Amino acid sequence: MQIMFNQEPVELTAPLSLQDFLSQHGIQAAGTACAVNEEIVPKSQWSDFMLAEGMKLDVFSLVAGG
Amino acid sequence: MTEKLVLAGKEFDSRLIIGTGKFASAQALSDAAQASGAQIATLAVKRVDIKHGRDDIVAPLKDLGITLMPNTSGARDAREAVFAARLSREALGTDWVKVEVHPDQKYLLPDPVETYKACKELAADGFKVFAYCSADPCLCKALEEAGVCAVMPLGAPIGSARGLETLPFLKIIIKESKVPVVVDAGIGAPSDAAKAFELGAAAVMVNTAIAAARDPVAMAAAFNKACAAGREAYEAGLADSVESARATSPMELFLSEAMK
């Protein structure tokens, strides 16, 4: 199963929740926001949200800026 | 002791808002932030970079007790700005947002129409909106009516360090605005910041002038003092400026009398 993660294709071997995907990539919940197909998925739903073929996942955090 | 700054119902002792871009490291930013005395700092929301990673700047700023003001930089239209604001609210749990919409990458000038649309939508959605905008009195009035907490007219293009090139318009905006006016962008020297305060600005926002200084910590301290001095001067009430001279010493003609 393939998804797009921050505009690059990623192959997933088993069904995975959004929370598990983020944990596997070492991404902390604090200071992070996720959108799937350009819709924000609230943190409270990360554990139950299953990633599926073709989904476009974008993960954002706060960085330096003026 | 000068009056406190009140933004979106929150009180601040410092009237200097700092941007966090262009610092050499998170430590350099943290040191400069401390020296600046700033209690508000802006940040940007971007896609995480797994391969290269980035310094965490949120934790050190929070440790300093600094209020975070995420911006929507990179947004090219209202839709993208609204999306960025909602992402930062989700990420940080804050409803504060500095709306920036600049489709043109060369001059980074804010798009007035898209900025207005984004601000109106976000204010209606309960955000505390701070609108980065051109120094246009009519636009600032419209933004005020759309429900922004403050307008942030530019002094000169972002990062240009050219100072208050829009000064005549800033004067009108400050005179007419019912919401705080934060002079943003283009401030190059502490004297520019002091000047903005002498005109009656509620706050100023500075990034490049500090981050790109040879010694950012010392420059941050200089801005801290200049902002305080400018505000003190404003509250003290500047003397009127006039065309002709007004003597400061008694004008009796003792010299010419004595020479007779």
PDB file of C-alpha atoms in Angstrom, chain B residues 28-214:
ATOM      1  CA  ALA B  28      21.455  31.933  19.366  1.00  0.00           C
ATOM      2  CA  LEU B  29      17.731  32.664  19.070  1.00  0.00           C
ATOM      3  CA  SER B  30      17.116  31.914  22.724  1.00  0.00           C
ATOM      4  CA  ASP B  31      20.006  34.187  23.838  1.00  0.00           C
ATOM      5  CA  ALA B  32      18.829  37.035  21.601  1.00  0.00           C
ATOM      6  CA  ALA B  33      15.210  36.579  22.708  1.00  0.00           C
ATOM      7  CA  GLN B  34      16.273  36.901  26.312  1.00  0.00           C
ATOM      8  CA  ALA B  35      18.372  40.018  25.654  1.00  0.00           C
ATOM      9  CA  SER B  36      15.521  41.620  23.690  1.00  0.00           C
ATOM     10  CA  GLY B  37      13.125  41.350  26.617  1.00  0.00           C
ATOM     11  CA  ALA B  38      10.445  40.386  24.069  1.00  0.00           C
ATOM     12  CA  GLN B  39       7.428  38.510  25.415  1.00  0.00           C
ATOM     13  CA  ILE B  40       5.966  37.605  22.027  1.00  0.00           C
ATOM     14  CA  ALA B  41       7.687  35.780  19.151  1.00  0.00           C
ATOM     15  CA  THR B  42       6.500  34.702  15.730  1.00  0.00           C
ATOM     16  CA  LEU B  43       7.103  31.309  14.137  1.00  0.00           C
ATOM     17  CA  ALA B  44       6.146  29.644  10.872  1.00  0.00           C
ATOM     18  CA  VAL B  45       4.298  26.387  10.161  1.00  0.00           C
ATOM     19  CA  LYS B  46       6.008  24.064   7.669  1.00  0.00           C
ATOM     20  CA  ARG B  47       6.065  20.383   6.667  1.00  0.00           C
ATOM     21  CA  VAL B  48       8.325  18.358   8.973  1.00  0.00           C
ATOM     22  CA  ASP B  49      11.724  17.549   7.522  1.00  0.00           C
ATOM     23  CA  ILE B  50      12.437  13.959   8.591  1.00  0.00           C
ATOM     24  CA  LYS B  51      15.708  13.677   6.661  1.00  0.00           C
ATOM     25  CA  HIS B  52      17.460  16.786   7.923  1.00  0.00           C
ATOM     26  CA  GLY B  53      15.564  17.596  11.082  1.00  0.00           C
ATOM     27  CA  ARG B  54      15.303  21.073  12.538  1.00  0.00           C
ATOM     28  CA  ASP B  55      16.186  22.545  15.919  1.00  0.00           C
ATOM     29  CA  ASP B  56      13.205  22.616  18.264  1.00  0.00           C
ATOM     30  CA  ILE B  57      12.582  26.291  18.888  1.00  0.00           C
ATOM     31  CA  VAL B  58       9.177  25.988  20.554  1.00  0.00           C
ATOM     32  CA  ALA B  59      10.457  24.552  23.858  1.00  0.00           C
ATOM     33  CA  PRO B  60      13.227  27.149  24.458  1.00  0.00           C
ATOM     34  CA  LEU B  61      10.820  30.017  23.725  1.00  0.00           C
ATOM     35  CA  LYS B  62       8.186  28.533  26.031  1.00  0.00           C
ATOM     36  CA  ASP B  63      10.858  28.148  28.734  1.00  0.00           C
ATOM     37  CA  LEU B  64      11.445  31.897  28.501  1.00  0.00           C
ATOM     38  CA  GLY B  65       7.702  32.453  29.040  1.00  0.00           C
ATOM     39  CA  ILE B  66       7.316  33.917  25.543  1.00  0.00           C
ATOM     40  CA  THR B  67       3.846  33.983  23.948  1.00  0.00           C
ATOM     41  CA  LEU B  68       3.971  32.286  20.552  1.00  0.00           C
ATOM     42  CA  MET B  69       2.409  33.941  17.515  1.00  0.00           C
ATOM     43  CA  PRO B  70       2.410  31.527  14.553  1.00  0.00           C
ATOM     44  CA  ASN B  71       2.340  33.135  11.137  1.00  0.00           C
ATOM     45  CA  THR B  72       0.972  32.004   7.797  1.00  0.00           C
ATOM     46  CA  SER B  73       4.091  32.861   5.790  1.00  0.00           C
ATOM     47  CA  GLY B  74       4.290  30.958   2.539  1.00  0.00           C
ATOM     48  CA  ALA B  75       0.542  31.326   1.959  1.00  0.00           C
ATOM     49  CA  ARG B  76      -0.175  32.649  -1.535  1.00  0.00           C
ATOM     50  CA  ASP B  77      -3.900  33.235  -1.028  1.00  0.00           C
ATOM     51  CA  ALA B  78      -6.596  33.380   1.649  1.00  0.00           C
ATOM     52  CA  ARG B  79      -7.372  29.661   1.421  1.00  0.00           C
ATOM     53  CA  GLU B  80      -3.758  28.709   2.187  1.00  0.00           C
ATOM     54  CA  ALA B  81      -3.521  31.257   4.999  1.00  0.00           C
ATOM     55  CA  VAL B  82      -6.675  29.883   6.653  1.00  0.00           C
ATOM     56  CA  PHE B  83      -5.305  26.335   6.331  1.00  0.00           C
ATOM     57  CA  ALA B  84      -1.946  27.382   7.871  1.00  0.00           C
ATOM     58  CA  ALA B  85      -3.745  29.117  10.745  1.00  0.00           C
ATOM     59  CA  ARG B  86      -5.809  25.996  11.486  1.00  0.00           C
ATOM     60  CA  LEU B  87      -2.671  23.825  11.354  1.00  0.00           C
ATOM     61  CA  SER B  88      -0.853  26.039  13.835  1.00  0.00           C
ATOM     62  CA  ARG B  89      -3.889  26.066  16.144  1.00  0.00           C
ATOM     63  CA  GLU B  90      -3.910  22.262  16.046  1.00  0.00           C
ATOM     64  CA  ALA B  91      -0.128  22.033  16.559  1.00  0.00           C
ATOM     65  CA  LEU B  92       0.287  24.587  19.332  1.00  0.00           C
ATOM     66  CA  GLY B  93      -3.191  24.896  20.816  1.00  0.00           C
ATOM     67  CA  THR B  94      -3.121  28.671  20.300  1.00  0.00           C
ATOM     68  CA  ASP B  95      -5.744  30.782  18.582  1.00  0.00           C
ATOM     69  CA  TRP B  96      -3.239  33.581  17.930  1.00  0.00           C
ATOM     70  CA  VAL B  97      -2.211  33.961  14.308  1.00  0.00           C
ATOM     71  CA  LYS B  98      -0.285  36.514  12.302  1.00  0.00           C
ATOM     72  CA  VAL B  99      -1.869  36.472   8.853  1.00  0.00           C
ATOM     73  CA  GLU B 100       0.658  36.977   6.055  1.00  0.00           C
ATOM     74  CA  VAL B 101      -0.257  36.451   2.430  1.00  0.00           C
ATOM     75  CA  HIS B 102       2.456  37.288  -0.064  1.00  0.00           C
ATOM     76  CA  PRO B 103       2.132  35.691  -3.473  1.00  0.00           C
ATOM     77  CA  ASP B 104       5.092  37.618  -4.901  1.00  0.00           C
ATOM     78  CA  GLN B 105       8.385  36.091  -3.803  1.00  0.00           C
ATOM     79  CA  LYS B 106      10.623  38.964  -4.867  1.00  0.00           C
ATOM     80  CA  TYR B 107       9.244  41.780  -2.725  1.00  0.00           C
ATOM     81  CA  LEU B 108       7.118  39.690  -0.331  1.00  0.00           C
ATOM     82  CA  LEU B 109       4.527  42.441  -0.281  1.00  0.00           C
ATOM     83  CA  PRO B 110       1.247  41.415   1.335  1.00  0.00           C
ATOM     84  CA  ASP B 111      -1.735  40.856  -0.961  1.00  0.00           C
ATOM     85  CA  PRO B 112      -4.415  43.191   0.456  1.00  0.00           C
ATOM     86  CA  VAL B 113      -7.460  41.391  -0.978  1.00  0.00           C
ATOM     87  CA  GLU B 114      -6.443  37.887   0.101  1.00  0.00           C
ATOM     88  CA  THR B 115      -5.190  39.160   3.478  1.00  0.00           C
ATOM     89  CA  TYR B 116      -8.555  40.799   4.125  1.00  0.00           C
ATOM     90  CA  LYS B 117     -10.482  37.638   3.130  1.00  0.00           C
ATOM     91  CA  ALA B 118      -8.313  35.414   5.364  1.00  0.00           C
ATOM     92  CA  CYS B 119      -8.521  37.791   8.335  1.00  0.00           C
ATOM     93  CA  LYS B 120     -12.298  38.071   8.088  1.00  0.00           C
ATOM     94  CA  GLU B 121     -12.779  34.299   7.951  1.00  0.00           C
ATOM     95  CA  LEU B 122     -10.334  33.587  10.786  1.00  0.00           C
ATOM     96  CA  ALA B 123     -11.703  36.320  13.069  1.00  0.00           C
ATOM     97  CA  ALA B 124     -15.215  34.898  12.545  1.00  0.00           C
ATOM     98  CA  ASP B 125     -13.821  31.463  13.451  1.00  0.00           C
ATOM     99  CA  GLY B 126     -12.591  32.759  16.830  1.00  0.00           C
ATOM    100  CA  PHE B 127      -8.935  33.320  15.998  1.00  0.00           C
ATOM    101  CA  LYS B 128      -7.017  36.230  17.513  1.00  0.00           C
ATOM    102  CA  VAL B 129      -5.898  37.718  14.224  1.00  0.00           C
ATOM    103  CA  PHE B 130      -2.880  39.976  13.729  1.00  0.00           C
ATOM    104  CA  ALA B 131      -2.860  41.276  10.190  1.00  0.00           C
ATOM    105  CA  TYR B 132       0.434  41.903   8.412  1.00  0.00           C
ATOM    106  CA  CYS B 133      -0.492  44.414   5.728  1.00  0.00           C
ATOM    107  CA  SER B 134       0.584  47.318   3.590  1.00  0.00           C
ATOM    108  CA  ALA B 135       0.651  50.722   5.249  1.00  0.00           C
ATOM    109  CA  ASP B 136      -2.724  51.586   3.734  1.00  0.00           C
ATOM    110  CA  PRO B 137      -5.061  53.454   6.095  1.00  0.00           C
ATOM    111  CA  CYS B 138      -8.211  52.310   4.253  1.00  0.00           C
ATOM    112  CA  LEU B 139      -7.133  48.662   4.354  1.00  0.00           C
ATOM    113  CA  CYS B 140      -6.242  48.926   8.055  1.00  0.00           C
ATOM    114  CA  LYS B 141      -9.705  50.348   8.760  1.00  0.00           C
ATOM    115  CA  ALA B 142     -11.334  47.497   6.819  1.00  0.00           C
ATOM    116  CA  LEU B 143      -9.246  44.927   8.713  1.00  0.00           C
ATOM    117  CA  GLU B 144     -10.233  46.547  12.001  1.00  0.00           C
ATOM    118  CA  GLU B 145     -13.901  46.263  11.022  1.00  0.00           C
ATOM    119  CA  ALA B 146     -13.329  42.628  10.021  1.00  0.00           C
ATOM    120  CA  GLY B 147     -12.395  41.913  13.643  1.00  0.00           C
ATOM    121  CA  VAL B 148      -8.591  41.736  13.789  1.00  0.00           C
ATOM    122  CA  CYS B 149      -6.906  42.246  17.181  1.00  0.00           C
ATOM    123  CA  ALA B 150      -4.156  44.418  15.703  1.00  0.00           C
ATOM    124  CA  VAL B 151      -2.955  45.674  12.355  1.00  0.00           C
ATOM    125  CA  MET B 152       0.697  45.206  11.436  1.00  0.00           C
ATOM    126  CA  PRO B 153       1.502  47.673   8.645  1.00  0.00           C
ATOM    127  CA  LEU B 154       4.949  47.418   7.091  1.00  0.00           C
ATOM    128  CA  GLY B 155       7.651  50.068   7.332  1.00  0.00           C
ATOM    129  CA  ALA B 156       9.469  48.669   4.274  1.00  0.00           C
ATOM    130  CA  PRO B 157       9.660  45.248   2.541  1.00  0.00           C
ATOM    131  CA  ILE B 158      10.422  42.251   4.796  1.00  0.00           C
ATOM    132  CA  GLY B 159      14.104  41.878   5.619  1.00  0.00           C
ATOM    133  CA  SER B 160      15.073  45.048   3.726  1.00  0.00           C
ATOM    134  CA  ALA B 161      16.276  46.934   6.837  1.00  0.00           C
ATOM    135  CA  ARG B 162      15.320  50.194   5.110  1.00  0.00           C
ATOM    136  CA  GLY B 163      13.407  51.634   8.064  1.00  0.00           C
ATOM    137  CA  LEU B 164      10.114  53.524   8.110  1.00  0.00           C
ATOM    138  CA  GLU B 165       9.716  54.302   4.398  1.00  0.00           C
ATOM    139  CA  THR B 166       5.932  54.391   4.845  1.00  0.00           C
ATOM    140  CA  LEU B 167       6.104  56.941   7.662  1.00  0.00           C
ATOM    141  CA  PRO B 168       3.453  59.417   6.433  1.00  0.00           C
ATOM    142  CA  PHE B 169       0.947  56.550   6.106  1.00  0.00           C
ATOM    143  CA  LEU B 170       1.919  54.986   9.422  1.00  0.00           C
ATOM    144  CA  LYS B 171       1.103  58.330  11.066  1.00  0.00           C
ATOM    145  CA  ILE B 172      -2.419  58.289   9.596  1.00  0.00           C
ATOM    146  CA  ILE B 173      -2.957  54.632  10.550  1.00  0.00           C
ATOM    147  CA  ILE B 174      -1.801  55.232  14.131  1.00  0.00           C
ATOM    148  CA  LYS B 175      -4.008  58.323  14.413  1.00  0.00           C
ATOM    149  CA  GLU B 176      -7.140  56.625  13.080  1.00  0.00           C
ATOM    150  CA  SER B 177      -6.852  53.026  14.289  1.00  0.00           C
ATOM    151  CA  LYS B 178      -9.048  51.728  17.096  1.00  0.00           C
ATOM    152  CA  VAL B 179      -6.963  48.542  17.376  1.00  0.00           C
ATOM    153  CA  PRO B 180      -3.274  48.450  18.348  1.00  0.00           C
ATOM    154  CA  VAL B 181      -0.869  49.248  15.507  1.00  0.00           C
ATOM    155  CA  VAL B 182       2.234  47.047  15.370  1.00  0.00           C
ATOM    156  CA  VAL B 183       4.829  48.410  12.952  1.00  0.00           C
ATOM    157  CA  ASP B 184       6.210  45.349  11.213  1.00  0.00           C
ATOM    158  CA  ALA B 185       8.840  44.653   8.556  1.00  0.00           C
ATOM    159  CA  GLY B 186      11.695  46.781   7.303  1.00  0.00           C
ATOM    160  CA  ILE B 187      12.853  48.064  10.677  1.00  0.00           C
ATOM    161  CA  GLY B 188      16.636  48.145  10.301  1.00  0.00           C
ATOM    162  CA  ALA B 189      17.954  49.956  13.356  1.00  0.00           C
ATOM    163  CA  PRO B 190      16.929  50.588  16.954  1.00  0.00           C
ATOM    164  CA  SER B 191      16.328  54.240  16.014  1.00  0.00           C
ATOM    165  CA  ASP B 192      13.625  53.089  13.533  1.00  0.00           C
ATOM    166  CA  ALA B 193      11.872  51.257  16.377  1.00  0.00           C
ATOM    167  CA  ALA B 194      12.194  54.271  18.686  1.00  0.00           C
ATOM    168  CA  LYS B 195      10.737  56.485  15.946  1.00  0.00           C
ATOM    169  CA  ALA B 196       7.740  54.145  15.497  1.00  0.00           C
ATOM    170  CA  PHE B 197       7.015  54.369  19.218  1.00  0.00           C
ATOM    171  CA  GLU B 198       7.415  58.155  19.271  1.00  0.00           C
ATOM    172  CA  LEU B 199       4.699  58.259  16.600  1.00  0.00           C
ATOM    173  CA  GLY B 200       2.417  56.227  18.865  1.00  0.00           C
ATOM    174  CA  ALA B 201       2.815  52.655  17.635  1.00  0.00           C
ATOM    175  CA  ALA B 202       1.597  50.113  20.197  1.00  0.00           C
ATOM    176  CA  ALA B 203       4.400  47.663  19.375  1.00  0.00           C
ATOM    177  CA  VAL B 204       7.029  46.884  16.773  1.00  0.00           C
ATOM    178  CA  MET B 205       8.051  43.615  15.221  1.00  0.00           C
ATOM    179  CA  VAL B 206      11.734  42.971  14.427  1.00  0.00           C
ATOM    180  CA  ASN B 207      13.505  39.934  12.990  1.00  0.00           C
ATOM    181  CA  THR B 208      16.272  40.515  10.418  1.00  0.00           C
ATOM    182  CA  ALA B 209      17.729  43.596  12.120  1.00  0.00           C
ATOM    183  CA  ILE B 210      18.515  41.428  15.169  1.00  0.00           C
ATOM    184  CA  ALA B 211      19.208  38.042  13.568  1.00  0.00           C
ATOM    185  CA  ALA B 212      21.485  39.413  10.825  1.00  0.00           C
ATOM    186  CA  ALA B 213      23.442  41.784  13.085  1.00  0.00           C
ATOM    187  CA  ARG B 214      27.122  40.995  13.651  1.00  0.00           C
TER     188      ARG B 214
END
